[in-house]
């Protein structure tokens, strides 16, 4: 019997961070968070989520912030809603 087992990225989730200022250019309401979950799958069916890549991008200055660069304001906005 052949088993197809592995990991694969899930559906990308986008969330606009309302009321949060970009730490680089100080513009408000220009940050968008992207979350890309990774799933363990068996026969191309996702079983459970193992990790999630998170980053925030400012559409004004094009700066990207990774998880270790998030401010408390960014974390708070991501965790609410």
Tab-separated table of C-alpha atoms in Angstrom:
chain	number	residue	atom	x	y	z
A	1	UNK	CA	0.000	0.000	0.000
A	2	UNK	CA	1.319	3.458	-0.893
A	3	UNK	CA	0.790	6.370	1.502
A	4	UNK	CA	1.101	9.974	0.401
A	5	UNK	CA	2.143	11.875	3.520
A	6	UNK	CA	3.715	15.312	3.881
A	7	UNK	CA	3.216	18.996	4.630
A	8	UNK	CA	1.655	21.670	2.516
A	9	UNK	CA	0.699	25.343	2.944
A	10	UNK	CA	-2.944	26.190	3.543
A	11	UNK	CA	-5.066	29.110	2.441
A	12	UNK	CA	-3.417	32.501	2.935
A	13	UNK	CA	-5.295	34.801	5.305
A	14	UNK	CA	-5.011	38.608	5.002
A	15	UNK	CA	-6.023	41.033	7.749
A	16	UNK	CA	-5.855	44.821	7.632
A	17	UNK	CA	-4.544	46.237	10.903
A	18	UNK	CA	-6.907	49.133	11.634
A	19	UNK	CA	-5.573	52.028	13.692
A	20	UNK	CA	-1.988	50.743	13.799
A	21	UNK	CA	0.875	52.995	12.684
A	22	UNK	CA	3.829	51.668	10.686
A	23	UNK	CA	6.956	51.907	12.902
A	24	UNK	CA	9.062	52.795	9.837
A	25	UNK	CA	7.062	55.540	8.047
A	26	UNK	CA	4.513	56.381	10.809
A	27	UNK	CA	1.521	56.124	8.424
A	28	UNK	CA	-1.710	54.865	9.999
A	29	UNK	CA	-3.959	52.138	8.479
A	30	UNK	CA	-1.376	50.989	5.900
A	31	UNK	CA	-0.427	47.664	7.529
A	32	UNK	CA	-1.717	44.304	6.333
A	33	UNK	CA	-0.948	41.044	8.145
A	34	UNK	CA	-0.480	37.818	6.192
A	35	UNK	CA	-0.808	34.408	7.841
A	36	UNK	CA	0.168	31.266	5.894
A	37	UNK	CA	-0.602	28.063	7.832
A	38	UNK	CA	1.201	24.751	7.165
A	39	UNK	CA	-0.718	21.483	7.471
A	40	UNK	CA	0.243	17.847	7.727
A	41	UNK	CA	-1.649	16.004	5.037
A	42	UNK	CA	-2.402	12.417	4.130
A	43	UNK	CA	-3.545	11.693	0.585
A	44	UNK	CA	-3.806	15.466	-0.065
A	45	UNK	CA	-6.280	15.939	2.799
A	46	UNK	CA	-5.110	18.309	5.551
A	47	UNK	CA	-5.147	16.626	8.951
A	48	UNK	CA	-3.931	19.314	11.367
A	49	UNK	CA	-2.089	22.621	11.413
A	50	UNK	CA	1.546	22.454	12.517
A	51	UNK	CA	2.905	25.990	12.041
A	52	UNK	CA	1.921	29.370	10.658
A	53	UNK	CA	4.156	31.946	8.995
A	54	UNK	CA	3.205	35.518	9.892
A	55	UNK	CA	4.405	38.812	8.517
A	56	UNK	CA	3.093	42.368	8.239
A	57	UNK	CA	3.598	44.635	5.226
A	58	UNK	CA	3.166	48.401	4.954
A	59	UNK	CA	1.670	49.378	1.619
A	60	UNK	CA	2.977	52.931	1.921
A	61	UNK	CA	6.707	52.315	2.410
A	62	UNK	CA	6.705	48.604	1.350
A	63	UNK	CA	8.524	47.582	4.549
A	64	UNK	CA	7.953	44.005	5.729
A	65	UNK	CA	7.995	43.111	9.428
A	66	UNK	CA	8.534	39.516	10.495
A	67	UNK	CA	7.272	37.905	13.707
A	68	UNK	CA	10.266	38.954	15.847
A	69	UNK	CA	9.872	42.606	14.683
A	70	UNK	CA	6.168	42.979	15.611
A	71	UNK	CA	5.357	45.827	17.970
A	72	UNK	CA	2.920	45.389	20.863
A	73	UNK	CA	0.387	47.392	18.850
A	74	UNK	CA	0.674	44.955	15.917
A	75	UNK	CA	0.343	41.922	18.220
A	76	UNK	CA	-2.739	43.400	19.873
A	77	UNK	CA	-4.407	44.128	16.516
A	78	UNK	CA	-3.638	40.610	15.252
A	79	UNK	CA	-5.013	38.910	18.353
A	80	UNK	CA	-8.307	40.844	18.376
A	81	UNK	CA	-11.000	39.983	15.867
